[in-house]
mmCIF file of C-alpha atoms and ligand atoms in Angstrom:
data_model
loop_
_atom_site.group_PDB
_atom_site.id
_atom_site.type_symbol
_atom_site.label_atom_id
_atom_site.label_comp_id
_atom_site.label_asym_id
_atom_site.label_seq_id
_atom_site.Cartn_x
_atom_site.Cartn_y
_atom_site.Cartn_z
ATOM 1 C CA MET A 1 -18.404 -128.448 113.753
ATOM 2 C CA ASN A 2 -16.580 -125.486 114.088
ATOM 3 C CA THR A 3 -18.317 -122.328 114.542
ATOM 4 C CA SER A 4 -15.893 -120.099 116.400
ATOM 5 C CA ILE A 5 -14.353 -118.111 113.486
ATOM 6 C CA PRO A 6 -13.824 -114.500 114.808
ATOM 7 C CA GLU A 7 -15.705 -111.327 112.601
ATOM 8 C CA ILE A 8 -15.049 -108.464 110.828
ATOM 9 C CA THR A 9 -17.282 -105.722 110.661
ATOM 10 C CA LEU A 10 -17.880 -103.979 107.209
ATOM 11 C CA ASN A 11 -18.181 -100.110 106.439
ATOM 12 C CA ASP A 12 -22.258 -100.251 106.229
ATOM 13 C CA GLY A 13 -22.139 -102.567 109.466
ATOM 14 C CA LEU A 14 -22.541 -105.961 107.802
ATOM 15 C CA THR A 15 -20.287 -108.296 109.671
ATOM 16 C CA LEU A 16 -18.396 -111.373 108.192
ATOM 17 C CA PRO A 17 -16.917 -114.636 109.389
ATOM 18 C CA ALA A 18 -12.997 -113.512 108.733
ATOM 19 C CA VAL A 19 -12.719 -116.674 106.601
ATOM 20 C CA GLY A 20 -14.870 -117.558 103.560
ATOM 21 C CA LEU A 21 -15.137 -120.931 101.350
ATOM 22 C CA GLY A 22 -14.286 -119.945 97.548
ATOM 23 C CA THR A 23 -16.923 -121.910 94.942
ATOM 24 C CA TYR A 24 -14.964 -121.578 91.918
ATOM 25 C CA ASP A 25 -14.856 -124.790 90.036
ATOM 26 C CA LEU A 26 -17.319 -126.029 92.783
ATOM 27 C CA ARG A 27 -20.849 -126.869 90.470
ATOM 28 C CA GLY A 28 -23.324 -130.137 90.097
ATOM 29 C CA ALA A 29 -23.822 -132.119 92.524
ATOM 30 C CA ALA A 30 -20.349 -132.265 93.927
ATOM 31 C CA GLY A 31 -20.310 -128.975 94.244
ATOM 32 C CA VAL A 32 -23.591 -129.166 95.874
ATOM 33 C CA GLN A 33 -21.918 -131.803 98.604
ATOM 34 C CA ALA A 34 -18.946 -129.768 98.543
ATOM 35 C CA MET A 35 -20.445 -127.096 99.877
ATOM 36 C CA THR A 36 -22.962 -128.598 101.915
ATOM 37 C CA SER A 37 -20.246 -130.337 103.883
ATOM 38 C CA ALA A 38 -18.486 -127.100 104.367
ATOM 39 C CA ILE A 39 -21.408 -125.471 106.490
ATOM 40 C CA ASP A 40 -22.135 -128.519 107.898
ATOM 41 C CA MET A 41 -18.346 -127.873 108.993
ATOM 42 C CA GLY A 42 -18.483 -124.149 110.204
ATOM 43 C CA TYR A 43 -18.507 -121.878 107.422
ATOM 44 C CA ARG A 44 -20.607 -119.216 106.897
ATOM 45 C CA LEU A 45 -19.351 -117.429 104.225
ATOM 46 C CA LEU A 46 -20.015 -118.298 100.645
ATOM 47 C CA ASP A 47 -18.145 -117.239 97.575
ATOM 48 C CA SER A 48 -19.955 -117.518 94.497
ATOM 49 C CA ALA A 49 -20.315 -115.556 90.779
ATOM 50 C CA PHE A 50 -22.604 -115.449 87.863
ATOM 51 C CA ASN A 51 -20.025 -116.403 86.178
ATOM 52 C CA TYR A 52 -19.176 -119.498 88.446
ATOM 53 C CA GLU A 53 -22.265 -121.323 86.957
ATOM 54 C CA ASN A 54 -22.939 -122.523 90.259
ATOM 55 C CA GLU A 55 -25.333 -119.886 91.823
ATOM 56 C CA GLY A 56 -28.140 -122.994 91.519
ATOM 57 C CA ALA A 57 -25.063 -124.964 93.300
ATOM 58 C CA VAL A 58 -24.951 -122.495 96.007
ATOM 59 C CA GLY A 59 -29.033 -121.715 96.874
ATOM 60 C CA GLU A 60 -29.592 -126.136 96.834
ATOM 61 C CA ALA A 61 -26.558 -126.360 99.239
ATOM 62 C CA ILE A 62 -27.996 -123.982 101.173
ATOM 63 C CA ARG A 63 -31.296 -125.522 101.062
ATOM 64 C CA ARG A 64 -29.943 -128.664 101.864
ATOM 65 C CA SER A 65 -27.181 -127.666 104.727
ATOM 66 C CA SER A 66 -28.252 -127.723 109.031
ATOM 67 C CA VAL A 67 -28.437 -124.139 109.479
ATOM 68 C CA SER A 68 -30.527 -121.619 108.109
ATOM 69 C CA ARG A 69 -30.442 -118.999 105.165
ATOM 70 C CA GLU A 70 -30.118 -116.194 107.983
ATOM 71 C CA GLN A 71 -26.870 -117.858 109.237
ATOM 72 C CA LEU A 72 -25.486 -117.354 106.050
ATOM 73 C CA LEU A 73 -23.720 -114.562 104.090
ATOM 74 C CA VAL A 74 -23.447 -115.120 100.564
ATOM 75 C CA THR A 75 -22.146 -113.577 97.605
ATOM 76 C CA SER A 76 -22.165 -113.384 94.030
ATOM 77 C CA LYS A 77 -20.327 -111.420 91.400
ATOM 78 C CA LEU A 78 -21.651 -109.092 88.219
ATOM 79 C CA PRO A 79 -20.133 -110.335 85.282
ATOM 80 C CA GLY A 80 -18.349 -107.839 82.963
ATOM 81 C CA ARG A 81 -20.452 -108.170 80.035
ATOM 82 C CA HIS A 82 -23.351 -107.189 82.021
ATOM 83 C CA GLN A 83 -21.797 -103.943 83.247
ATOM 84 C CA LYS A 84 -24.561 -101.242 81.427
ATOM 85 C CA TYR A 85 -26.948 -100.340 84.186
ATOM 86 C CA GLU A 86 -30.154 -101.976 82.791
ATOM 87 C CA ASN A 87 -28.233 -105.310 82.109
ATOM 88 C CA ALA A 88 -26.914 -104.999 85.793
ATOM 89 C CA ILE A 89 -30.330 -105.008 87.502
ATOM 90 C CA TYR A 90 -31.185 -107.655 85.419
ATOM 91 C CA THR A 91 -28.252 -109.871 86.123
ATOM 92 C CA ILE A 92 -29.280 -109.256 90.067
ATOM 93 C CA GLN A 93 -32.408 -110.271 89.477
ATOM 94 C CA GLU A 94 -31.161 -113.348 87.406
ATOM 95 C CA SER A 95 -29.000 -114.588 89.731
ATOM 96 C CA LEU A 96 -31.064 -114.359 92.588
ATOM 97 C CA TYR A 97 -33.193 -116.669 90.450
ATOM 98 C CA ARG A 98 -30.657 -118.810 89.517
ATOM 99 C CA SER A 99 -30.058 -119.151 93.476
ATOM 100 C CA LYS A 100 -33.499 -118.945 94.609
ATOM 101 C CA LEU A 101 -32.741 -116.883 97.224
ATOM 102 C CA ASP A 102 -34.453 -113.383 98.204
ATOM 103 C CA TYR A 103 -31.220 -111.473 98.498
ATOM 104 C CA TYR A 104 -28.211 -111.752 98.399
ATOM 105 C CA ASP A 105 -25.145 -110.671 101.389
ATOM 106 C CA LEU A 106 -22.561 -109.082 99.380
ATOM 107 C CA PHE A 107 -22.811 -108.597 95.703
ATOM 108 C CA LEU A 108 -19.319 -107.471 94.078
ATOM 109 C CA ILE A 109 -18.363 -106.183 90.666
ATOM 110 C CA HIS A 110 -16.312 -108.489 89.502
ATOM 111 C CA TRP A 111 -13.442 -106.757 87.404
ATOM 112 C CA PRO A 112 -13.475 -103.102 86.432
ATOM 113 C CA ASN A 113 -13.140 -104.053 82.740
ATOM 114 C CA PRO A 114 -11.540 -99.699 82.824
ATOM 115 C CA LYS A 115 -10.889 -100.623 78.872
ATOM 116 C CA THR A 116 -15.530 -101.050 78.010
ATOM 117 C CA ASP A 117 -15.600 -97.809 81.316
ATOM 118 C CA LEU A 118 -19.029 -99.446 82.160
ATOM 119 C CA TYR A 119 -18.015 -99.951 86.030
ATOM 120 C CA VAL A 120 -19.068 -96.389 87.383
ATOM 121 C CA GLU A 121 -22.770 -97.287 85.806
ATOM 122 C CA ALA A 122 -22.676 -100.459 87.206
ATOM 123 C CA TRP A 123 -21.984 -99.644 90.412
ATOM 124 C CA GLN A 124 -25.047 -97.646 90.521
ATOM 125 C CA ALA A 125 -27.190 -100.528 89.514
ATOM 126 C CA LEU A 126 -25.684 -101.976 92.655
ATOM 127 C CA ILE A 127 -26.578 -99.051 94.908
ATOM 128 C CA ASP A 128 -29.698 -99.162 93.635
ATOM 129 C CA ALA A 129 -30.454 -102.991 94.491
ATOM 130 C CA GLN A 130 -28.962 -102.304 97.727
ATOM 131 C CA LYS A 131 -31.850 -99.334 98.424
ATOM 132 C CA TRP A 132 -34.624 -101.963 97.118
ATOM 133 C CA GLY A 133 -33.517 -104.865 99.265
ATOM 134 C CA LEU A 134 -31.856 -107.253 96.810
ATOM 135 C CA ILE A 135 -28.185 -107.104 98.408
ATOM 136 C CA ARG A 136 -27.637 -106.248 102.205
ATOM 137 C CA SER A 137 -23.692 -104.950 101.212
ATOM 138 C CA ILE A 138 -22.216 -103.723 98.143
ATOM 139 C CA GLY A 139 -18.491 -103.671 97.314
ATOM 140 C CA VAL A 140 -15.939 -104.742 94.258
ATOM 141 C CA CYS A 141 -13.250 -107.315 93.201
ATOM 142 C CA ASN A 142 -9.923 -106.278 91.361
ATOM 143 C CA PHE A 143 -10.467 -102.664 91.962
ATOM 144 C CA LEU A 144 -7.134 -100.610 91.768
ATOM 145 C CA PRO A 145 -6.888 -97.073 93.489
ATOM 146 C CA GLU A 146 -8.101 -95.067 91.092
ATOM 147 C CA HIS A 147 -10.770 -97.494 89.891
ATOM 148 C CA LEU A 148 -11.680 -97.196 93.636
ATOM 149 C CA ASP A 149 -11.479 -92.919 93.456
ATOM 150 C CA ARG A 150 -13.103 -92.484 90.916
ATOM 151 C CA LEU A 151 -16.670 -95.134 92.044
ATOM 152 C CA LYS A 152 -16.238 -92.291 95.231
ATOM 153 C CA LYS A 153 -16.214 -89.120 93.789
ATOM 154 C CA GLU A 154 -18.945 -90.134 91.431
ATOM 155 C CA THR A 155 -21.349 -91.358 92.869
ATOM 156 C CA GLY A 156 -20.084 -90.848 96.945
ATOM 157 C CA VAL A 157 -20.454 -94.612 97.915
ATOM 158 C CA VAL A 158 -17.448 -96.358 99.161
ATOM 159 C CA PRO A 159 -17.339 -100.282 98.401
ATOM 160 C CA SER A 160 -17.225 -102.165 101.386
ATOM 161 C CA VAL A 161 -14.998 -104.522 99.998
ATOM 162 C CA ASN A 162 -12.554 -104.895 97.383
ATOM 163 C CA GLN A 163 -11.512 -108.832 96.863
ATOM 164 C CA VAL A 164 -7.683 -109.077 95.006
ATOM 165 C CA GLU A 165 -5.340 -111.779 94.564
ATOM 166 C CA LEU A 166 -3.501 -111.873 97.572
ATOM 167 C CA HIS A 167 -0.920 -115.122 98.751
ATOM 168 C CA PRO A 168 2.233 -114.877 99.734
ATOM 169 C CA TYR A 169 3.949 -114.613 95.775
ATOM 170 C CA PHE A 170 1.774 -111.641 95.666
ATOM 171 C CA SER A 171 1.577 -109.648 98.745
ATOM 172 C CA GLN A 172 -0.371 -106.134 97.505
ATOM 173 C CA GLU A 173 1.112 -104.108 99.825
ATOM 174 C CA GLU A 174 0.224 -101.206 98.581
ATOM 175 C CA GLN A 175 -3.435 -102.140 97.572
ATOM 176 C CA LEU A 176 -3.869 -103.391 101.271
ATOM 177 C CA ALA A 177 -2.908 -99.885 102.482
ATOM 178 C CA TYR A 178 -5.114 -98.512 100.171
ATOM 179 C CA ASP A 179 -7.637 -100.331 101.261
ATOM 180 C CA LYS A 180 -7.204 -99.792 105.172
ATOM 181 C CA GLU A 181 -6.940 -96.158 104.641
ATOM 182 C CA ASN A 182 -10.711 -95.866 102.832
ATOM 183 C CA LYS A 183 -12.305 -98.196 105.462
ATOM 184 C CA ILE A 184 -12.460 -100.981 102.493
ATOM 185 C CA VAL A 185 -12.535 -104.705 103.683
ATOM 186 C CA THR A 186 -9.716 -106.710 101.290
ATOM 187 C CA GLU A 187 -10.581 -110.118 101.133
ATOM 188 C CA SER A 188 -8.104 -112.269 99.305
ATOM 189 C CA TRP A 189 -8.588 -114.510 96.513
ATOM 190 C CA SER A 190 -6.539 -117.452 95.407
ATOM 191 C CA PRO A 191 -5.572 -117.016 99.145
ATOM 192 C CA LEU A 192 -3.532 -120.337 98.694
ATOM 193 C CA GLY A 193 -2.274 -119.597 95.321
ATOM 194 C CA ARG A 194 -4.769 -121.993 93.862
ATOM 195 C CA ALA A 195 -2.385 -124.609 95.105
ATOM 196 C CA ASN A 196 0.911 -123.916 93.345
ATOM 197 C CA ASN A 197 4.274 -124.509 94.759
ATOM 198 C CA VAL A 198 3.890 -121.699 97.254
ATOM 199 C CA LEU A 199 2.217 -125.074 99.105
ATOM 200 C CA GLN A 200 5.626 -126.543 99.009
ATOM 201 C CA ASN A 201 7.717 -123.567 100.403
ATOM 202 C CA GLU A 202 10.374 -124.277 102.605
ATOM 203 C CA THR A 203 10.406 -120.452 104.659
ATOM 204 C CA ILE A 204 6.701 -121.655 105.103
ATOM 205 C CA GLN A 205 7.485 -125.343 105.685
ATOM 206 C CA GLN A 206 10.071 -124.045 108.155
ATOM 207 C CA ILE A 207 7.218 -121.698 110.228
ATOM 208 C CA ALA A 208 4.917 -123.753 109.797
ATOM 209 C CA ASN A 209 7.067 -127.081 111.860
ATOM 210 C CA MET A 210 7.658 -124.300 114.592
ATOM 211 C CA HIS A 211 3.684 -124.319 114.935
ATOM 212 C CA GLN A 212 3.116 -127.789 114.472
ATOM 213 C CA LYS A 213 0.732 -126.466 111.806
ATOM 214 C CA THR A 214 0.291 -127.228 107.585
ATOM 215 C CA ILE A 215 1.667 -124.922 105.285
ATOM 216 C CA PRO A 216 -2.083 -123.698 103.981
ATOM 217 C CA GLN A 217 -3.233 -123.197 107.833
ATOM 218 C CA ILE A 218 0.509 -120.506 108.214
ATOM 219 C CA ILE A 219 -0.951 -118.913 104.823
ATOM 220 C CA LEU A 220 -4.426 -118.436 105.714
ATOM 221 C CA ARG A 221 -2.803 -117.217 109.557
ATOM 222 C CA TRP A 222 -1.144 -114.715 108.071
ATOM 223 C CA HIS A 223 -3.725 -113.590 105.430
ATOM 224 C CA ILE A 224 -5.858 -112.760 109.124
ATOM 225 C CA GLN A 225 -2.931 -110.844 110.848
ATOM 226 C CA LEU A 226 -2.737 -108.940 107.332
ATOM 227 C CA ASP A 227 -6.587 -107.971 108.390
ATOM 228 C CA ALA A 228 -7.609 -109.620 104.768
ATOM 229 C CA LEU A 229 -9.988 -112.020 104.274
ATOM 230 C CA PRO A 230 -9.528 -115.371 102.611
ATOM 231 C CA ILE A 231 -11.698 -117.489 101.106
ATOM 232 C CA PRO A 232 -9.642 -120.715 100.340
ATOM 233 C CA LYS A 233 -11.806 -123.283 97.544
ATOM 234 C CA SER A 234 -11.462 -126.753 98.737
ATOM 235 C CA SER A 235 -13.631 -129.513 97.733
ATOM 236 C CA SER A 236 -12.249 -132.229 100.758
ATOM 237 C CA PRO A 237 -14.147 -131.784 104.030
ATOM 238 C CA GLN A 238 -10.189 -132.713 105.805
ATOM 239 C CA ARG A 239 -8.903 -129.631 103.708
ATOM 240 C CA GLN A 240 -11.925 -127.855 104.466
ATOM 241 C CA LEU A 241 -12.055 -128.037 108.412
ATOM 242 C CA ASP A 242 -8.074 -127.636 107.831
ATOM 243 C CA ASN A 243 -8.289 -124.142 106.469
ATOM 244 C CA LEU A 244 -10.422 -123.264 109.265
ATOM 245 C CA ASN A 245 -8.313 -124.133 112.509
ATOM 246 C CA ILE A 246 -5.913 -121.162 112.029
ATOM 247 C CA PHE A 247 -7.401 -119.445 115.387
ATOM 248 C CA ASP A 248 -5.900 -121.218 117.844
ATOM 249 C CA PHE A 249 -1.980 -119.457 117.334
ATOM 250 C CA SER A 250 -0.136 -116.364 116.217
ATOM 251 C CA LEU A 251 2.693 -115.615 114.014
ATOM 252 C CA THR A 252 5.015 -113.369 115.289
ATOM 253 C CA GLU A 253 5.739 -109.768 113.340
ATOM 254 C CA GLU A 254 8.962 -111.899 111.977
ATOM 255 C CA GLU A 255 7.469 -114.307 110.668
ATOM 256 C CA MET A 256 4.640 -112.006 108.912
ATOM 257 C CA LYS A 257 7.916 -110.298 107.261
ATOM 258 C CA LEU A 258 9.499 -113.284 106.095
ATOM 259 C CA ILE A 259 6.350 -113.839 104.615
ATOM 260 C CA SER A 260 5.533 -111.007 103.118
ATOM 261 C CA SER A 261 9.508 -110.784 101.715
ATOM 262 C CA LEU A 262 8.676 -113.948 99.535
ATOM 263 C CA THR A 263 6.437 -111.522 97.487
ATOM 264 C CA ARG A 264 7.508 -111.454 93.269
ATOM 265 C CA PRO A 265 7.163 -109.273 90.679
ATOM 266 C CA ASP A 266 5.596 -111.874 88.201
ATOM 267 C CA GLY A 267 4.123 -113.611 91.388
ATOM 268 C CA ARG A 268 0.672 -113.630 89.972
ATOM 269 C CA ILE A 269 -1.172 -116.461 89.261
ATOM 270 C CA ALA A 270 -3.325 -115.837 86.274
ATOM 271 C CA ASN A 271 -1.484 -112.980 84.688
ATOM 272 C CA GLN A 272 -4.855 -111.130 85.572
ATOM 273 C CA ASP A 273 -3.474 -107.504 85.857
ATOM 274 C CA PRO A 274 -6.855 -105.476 86.420
ATOM 275 C CA ALA A 275 -5.378 -102.272 84.902
ATOM 276 C CA VAL A 276 -5.016 -103.796 81.498
ATOM 277 C CA TYR A 277 -7.590 -107.468 81.883
ATOM 278 C CA GLU A 278 -11.570 -107.611 80.749
ATOM 279 C CA GLU A 279 -13.656 -110.081 81.862
ATOM 280 C CA PHE A 280 -16.371 -111.444 79.754
HETATM 281 N N1 NDP B 301 -12.894 -112.146 92.092
HETATM 282 C C1 NDP B 301 -12.254 -112.654 91.847
HETATM 283 O O1 NDP B 301 -11.373 -112.352 90.353
HETATM 284 C C2 NDP B 301 -11.752 -114.219 91.712
HETATM 285 C C3 NDP B 301 -12.661 -115.195 93.183
HETATM 286 N N2 NDP B 301 -12.074 -116.178 93.007
HETATM 287 C C4 NDP B 301 -12.475 -116.433 94.253
HETATM 288 O O2 NDP B 301 -11.423 -116.877 95.439
HETATM 289 C C5 NDP B 301 -11.862 -118.255 95.762
HETATM 290 C C6 NDP B 301 -10.352 -118.868 95.929
HETATM 291 O O3 NDP B 301 -9.416 -119.062 94.744
HETATM 292 P P1 NDP B 301 -9.110 -120.343 94.568
HETATM 293 O O4 NDP B 301 -8.508 -119.675 93.193
HETATM 294 O O5 NDP B 301 -10.177 -121.243 94.477
HETATM 295 O O6 NDP B 301 -7.604 -120.491 94.765
HETATM 296 P P2 NDP B 301 -7.389 -121.281 96.407
HETATM 297 O O7 NDP B 301 -5.767 -120.293 96.994
HETATM 298 O O8 NDP B 301 -8.322 -121.467 97.226
HETATM 299 O O9 NDP B 301 -7.091 -122.743 95.840
HETATM 300 C C7 NDP B 301 -7.851 -123.519 95.528
HETATM 301 C C8 NDP B 301 -6.860 -124.861 95.771
HETATM 302 O O10 NDP B 301 -5.939 -125.236 96.628
HETATM 303 C C9 NDP B 301 -6.262 -126.415 97.064
HETATM 304 N N3 NDP B 301 -6.569 -126.818 98.963
HETATM 305 C C10 NDP B 301 -7.661 -126.250 99.514
HETATM 306 N N4 NDP B 301 -6.932 -126.118 100.587
HETATM 307 C C11 NDP B 301 -6.013 -127.232 100.910
HETATM 308 C C12 NDP B 301 -5.361 -127.717 102.002
HETATM 309 N N5 NDP B 301 -5.226 -127.157 103.189
HETATM 310 N N6 NDP B 301 -4.019 -128.271 101.175
HETATM 311 C C13 NDP B 301 -4.152 -128.814 99.949
HETATM 312 N N7 NDP B 301 -4.394 -128.163 98.700
HETATM 313 C C14 NDP B 301 -5.492 -127.229 99.735
HETATM 314 C C15 NDP B 301 -7.696 -127.009 96.622
HETATM 315 O O11 NDP B 301 -7.864 -128.529 96.491
HETATM 316 P P3 NDP B 301 -9.460 -129.272 96.892
HETATM 317 O O12 NDP B 301 -10.328 -128.376 96.288
HETATM 318 O O13 NDP B 301 -8.821 -130.290 95.928
HETATM 319 O O14 NDP B 301 -9.016 -129.108 98.396
HETATM 320 C C16 NDP B 301 -7.588 -126.300 95.287
HETATM 321 O O15 NDP B 301 -6.873 -126.662 94.163
HETATM 322 C C17 NDP B 301 -12.652 -119.051 94.397
HETATM 323 O O16 NDP B 301 -12.851 -120.374 95.008
HETATM 324 C C18 NDP B 301 -13.465 -117.829 94.141
HETATM 325 O O17 NDP B 301 -14.270 -118.167 95.011
HETATM 326 C C19 NDP B 301 -11.133 -116.599 92.535
HETATM 327 C C20 NDP B 301 -10.162 -116.414 91.715
HETATM 328 C C21 NDP B 301 -10.589 -114.583 91.016
HETATM 329 O O1 LIG B 302 -12.356 -116.991 88.886
HETATM 330 C C1 LIG B 302 -12.679 -115.908 88.803
HETATM 331 O O2 LIG B 302 -13.676 -115.567 89.892
HETATM 332 C C2 LIG B 302 -11.885 -115.393 87.922
HETATM 333 O O3 LIG B 302 -12.391 -113.853 87.959
HETATM 334 C C3 LIG B 302 -11.262 -115.948 87.024
HETATM 335 O O4 LIG B 302 -11.045 -115.459 86.018
HETATM 336 C C4 LIG B 302 -10.109 -116.726 87.173
HETATM 337 O O5 LIG B 302 -9.352 -115.607 88.390
HETATM 338 C C5 LIG B 302 -9.388 -117.356 86.097
HETATM 339 O O6 LIG B 302 -8.475 -117.365 86.436
HETATM 340 C C6 LIG B 302 -10.213 -118.366 85.217
HETATM 341 O O7 LIG B 302 -9.328 -119.321 84.591
#
């Protein structure tokens, strides 16, 4: 049991733990079991989405866990096909019915879908749902500076969180700097590169040997020291625990730079460039 996770305060005052649990692909009874184990082990932030088809499993895991709803921070996301204002409102309500929760702590627009061009309308729906108490904090995913500038200009409301692909092979230096300057917390999706060969990287292995940690622990610590909030997914209780045990050591400035230097122009894992990708 590890509950000593530092906290991060968002621009609207909500606090989140500095690491959360990704739940992509955690579904059904096995998903409920994995999420319950994570909560019992100390995770307090769960990252879900309407499109993951697991909001019911998230709600069930919360009810079966040993901690109260109030101690948990639950995230879900609005899919691309429901960005029209009325659809967005219905989808947030449906998402709550699915999880059997009264509110989400954080609700995000999943992708900007710039060609469809409804993300400002969708943002207005999140703003209203927050006013009505359905959502405590509102944010986005995969938003580039141009999309964020437009939200600010047209609604005056800056997202609390921008969840983007971030790992050593795609280190997002410019997006991180933009988010920081605009007081937006960057959450890192696929923080472990979705377990691709970054987990065998020789440079990170050498750093791991120095600190007597594993490669995933070094990578997650790198996220923390970038002031990004990683949400690693694991279905294994042991790996869930390992991924929390990153607060008893620090990387040097040189080690941070070495890991960041591993970034590559073709480093994206899923070929999803938010400037062109349109999510269903
Ligand atoms: N907003 C967006 O557009 C997106 C959001 N996300 C969110 O981000 C979360 C995390 O990203 P995800 O794509 O799942 O990828 P991650 O980078 O979190 O990697 C998950 C993979 O790493 C393995 N793993 C986890 N911990 C360890 C460890 N300590 N040692 C070895 N292997 C490990 C897992 O296997 P195992 O389960 O067997 O441990 C799984 O195969 C998602 O689950 C989702 O919530 C993801 C993509 C896009
Ligand atoms: O998992 C998510 O949140 C997504 O947005 C997906 O598109 C994911 O990135 C993926 O690669 C699905 O194959």
